[in-house]
Tab-separated table of C-alpha atoms in Angstrom:
chain	number	residue	atom	x	y	z
A	13	MET	CA	0.000	0.000	0.000
A	14	ARG	CA	1.074	3.559	-0.701
A	15	VAL	CA	-0.092	6.041	1.934
A	16	LEU	CA	0.970	9.635	2.565
A	17	LEU	CA	-0.405	11.236	5.724
A	18	ILE	CA	-0.106	14.992	6.267
A	19	SER	CA	-0.920	16.628	9.581
A	20	ASN	CA	-2.540	19.717	8.017
A	21	SER	CA	-3.107	21.491	4.703
A	22	GLY	CA	-0.871	24.450	5.554
A	23	ARG	CA	-0.899	27.981	4.160
A	24	PRO	CA	-0.648	28.497	1.291
A	25	PHE	CA	-2.689	25.352	0.701
A	26	LEU	CA	-0.401	22.247	0.553
A	27	GLU	CA	2.708	24.351	-0.149
A	28	HIS	CA	4.643	22.843	2.764
A	29	ALA	CA	4.076	19.310	1.422
A	30	ARG	CA	4.692	19.986	-2.295
A	31	PRO	CA	8.021	18.057	-2.504
A	32	GLN	CA	6.515	15.027	-0.783
A	33	LEU	CA	3.357	15.182	-2.917
A	34	THR	CA	5.401	15.468	-6.118
A	35	ASP	CA	7.515	12.471	-5.169
A	36	PHE	CA	4.553	10.411	-3.956
A	37	LEU	CA	2.338	11.057	-6.973
A	38	GLY	CA	4.926	10.328	-9.655
A	39	GLY	CA	3.120	9.961	-12.981
A	40	VAL	CA	-0.444	10.079	-11.680
A	41	LYS	CA	-2.808	12.173	-13.792
A	42	ARG	CA	-6.225	11.987	-12.045
A	43	LEU	CA	-6.772	12.599	-8.340
A	44	ALA	CA	-10.085	12.489	-6.481
A	45	PHE	CA	-10.308	15.014	-3.635
A	46	VAL	CA	-12.750	14.175	-0.825
A	47	THR	CA	-14.322	17.231	0.805
A	48	ALA	CA	-16.635	15.337	3.219
A	49	ALA	CA	-14.823	16.607	6.337
A	50	SER	CA	-15.673	20.215	5.529
A	51	LEU	CA	-18.345	21.791	7.694
A	52	THR	CA	-18.646	24.803	5.399
A	53	ASP	CA	-18.482	25.112	1.600
A	54	GLU	CA	-17.446	21.822	-0.035
A	55	PRO	CA	-17.257	23.219	-3.618
A	56	GLU	CA	-14.985	26.031	-2.383
A	57	TYR	CA	-12.776	23.498	-0.589
A	58	HIS	CA	-12.496	21.441	-3.785
A	59	GLU	CA	-11.606	24.580	-5.718
A	60	ARG	CA	-8.829	25.378	-3.238
A	61	ALA	CA	-7.382	21.879	-3.750
A	62	ARG	CA	-7.786	22.143	-7.525
A	63	ALA	CA	-6.040	25.521	-7.579
A	64	ALA	CA	-3.078	24.040	-5.679
A	65	LEU	CA	-2.809	20.738	-7.569
A	66	ALA	CA	-4.108	21.262	-11.112
A	67	PRO	CA	-1.830	23.933	-12.626
A	68	ALA	CA	1.263	22.695	-14.420
A	69	PRO	CA	4.539	22.777	-12.469
A	70	PRO	CA	6.006	24.785	-10.872
A	71	ALA	CA	2.710	26.397	-9.753
A	72	GLY	CA	0.946	23.044	-9.249
A	73	LEU	CA	1.349	19.356	-9.986
A	74	GLY	CA	-0.514	19.209	-13.305
A	75	LEU	CA	-3.309	16.952	-12.044
A	76	GLU	CA	-6.934	16.597	-13.019
A	77	VAL	CA	-8.654	17.056	-9.646
A	78	LEU	CA	-12.040	15.352	-9.434
A	79	HIS	CA	-14.443	16.394	-6.696
A	80	LEU	CA	-15.431	13.262	-4.808
A	81	ARG	CA	-18.641	14.359	-3.138
A	82	TRP	CA	-20.020	11.983	-0.537
A	83	ASP	CA	-23.553	12.927	-1.596
A	84	ALA	CA	-23.261	12.826	-5.416
A	85	GLU	CA	-22.144	9.592	-7.132
A	86	PRO	CA	-19.104	9.044	-4.909
A	87	LEU	CA	-18.407	5.453	-5.966
A	88	GLY	CA	-18.260	6.403	-9.653
A	89	THR	CA	-15.825	9.223	-8.922
A	90	LEU	CA	-13.688	6.905	-6.808
A	91	GLU	CA	-13.586	4.392	-9.647
A	92	ARG	CA	-12.332	7.012	-12.154
A	93	ALA	CA	-9.516	8.199	-9.882
A	94	GLU	CA	-5.908	7.003	-9.882
A	95	VAL	CA	-5.191	8.409	-6.422
A	96	LEU	CA	-7.397	9.467	-3.517
A	97	PHE	CA	-6.844	12.560	-1.363
A	98	VAL	CA	-9.071	12.823	1.715
A	99	GLY	CA	-8.955	16.378	2.958
A	100	GLY	CA	-9.223	17.836	6.424
A	101	GLY	CA	-12.009	19.277	8.477
A	102	ASN	CA	-14.024	17.520	11.149
A	103	THR	CA	-13.048	13.865	11.619
A	104	TYR	CA	-16.451	12.844	13.017
A	105	ALA	CA	-18.359	14.453	10.149
A	106	LEU	CA	-15.975	12.822	7.665
A	107	LEU	CA	-16.508	9.330	9.091
A	108	LYS	CA	-20.280	9.757	9.246
A	109	ARG	CA	-20.453	10.912	5.624
A	110	LEU	CA	-18.052	8.250	4.328
A	111	ARG	CA	-20.100	5.565	6.052
A	112	HIS	CA	-23.389	7.021	4.762
A	113	ALA	CA	-22.028	6.986	1.185
A	114	ARG	CA	-20.691	3.416	1.561
A	115	LEU	CA	-17.207	4.739	0.893
A	116	LEU	CA	-15.339	3.252	3.858
A	117	GLU	CA	-15.230	-0.249	2.425
A	118	ALA	CA	-14.729	0.962	-1.157
A	119	ILE	CA	-11.780	3.168	-0.165
A	120	ARG	CA	-10.204	0.420	1.921
A	121	ALA	CA	-10.513	-2.067	-0.964
A	122	ARG	CA	-9.039	0.342	-3.530
A	123	VAL	CA	-6.107	1.262	-1.275
A	124	GLN	CA	-5.390	-2.369	-0.409
A	125	ALA	CA	-5.440	-3.104	-4.156
A	126	GLY	CA	-2.766	-0.454	-4.745
A	127	MET	CA	-4.501	2.908	-5.124
A	128	PRO	CA	-2.331	5.599	-3.483
A	129	TYR	CA	-4.011	7.340	-0.519
A	130	ILE	CA	-3.251	10.828	0.741
A	131	GLY	CA	-4.834	12.100	3.921
A	132	SER	CA	-4.599	15.559	5.415
A	133	SER	CA	-5.688	16.258	9.000
A	134	ALA	CA	-9.066	14.452	9.319
A	135	GLY	CA	-8.143	12.441	6.208
A	136	SER	CA	-5.051	11.239	8.065
A	137	ASN	CA	-7.055	10.466	11.211
A	138	VAL	CA	-9.506	8.163	9.424
A	139	ALA	CA	-6.698	6.223	7.727
A	140	GLY	CA	-5.720	4.668	11.031
A	141	PRO	CA	-7.291	1.914	13.091
A	142	ARG	CA	-9.101	4.451	15.310
A	143	ILE	CA	-9.546	8.211	15.563
A	144	LEU	CA	-8.282	8.695	19.094
A	145	THR	CA	-5.670	11.206	17.900
A	146	THR	CA	-8.230	13.742	16.722
A	147	ASN	CA	-8.771	16.971	18.627
A	148	ASP	CA	-12.013	17.659	16.735
A	149	TRP	CA	-15.250	18.390	18.472
A	150	ASN	CA	-17.777	15.614	17.874
A	151	VAL	CA	-20.488	17.514	16.006
A	152	VAL	CA	-22.420	14.457	14.778
A	153	GLY	CA	-23.134	12.286	17.838
A	154	PRO	CA	-21.741	8.870	18.776
A	155	PRO	CA	-18.431	8.107	17.044
A	156	PRO	CA	-19.103	6.298	13.786
A	157	ARG	CA	-17.279	3.008	13.216
A	158	PRO	CA	-15.476	1.445	11.438
A	159	HIS	CA	-12.717	3.657	10.062
A	160	VAL	CA	-10.936	3.432	6.724
A	161	GLY	CA	-8.136	1.680	8.590
A	162	VAL	CA	-5.473	1.491	5.892
A	163	VAL	CA	-2.777	2.047	8.511
A	164	ALA	CA	-2.619	-0.574	11.262
A	165	LEU	CA	-1.052	-0.713	14.690
A	166	ARG	CA	1.597	-3.381	15.207
A	167	ARG	CA	2.546	-4.712	18.559
A	168	SER	CA	6.040	-6.092	19.009
């Protein structure tokens, strides 16, 4: 599995992680950006990601950035993508929406089959076996389970 976890999106958006993103993405052309963690304007959040990733280098990474909306044909968008980027926001809202859209299992299967996964903030939190590292306020009720869980804990 190929997983890149980023603690936050930074300012300007993703600028601090550009070298790692460039190296990680290699020859990828089509990225799906998940905005489900956003508690405000999801189209604006997608546009911010597109503006940072779509332009040709050196301004961007030259990617086609699909908007993977949890509430509008998410499985079809996931299928068209070569890499998945789950953005930040509220971890609890993200998990609830991913579960509602039946994306948790689909994402896990695609990543385990080799699709590269990038997570930022909440997107990094849900990649693990549990979300106990989040400092988000639970705005949606009881913690939704399970998580994407592409990163596992190992005991030695």
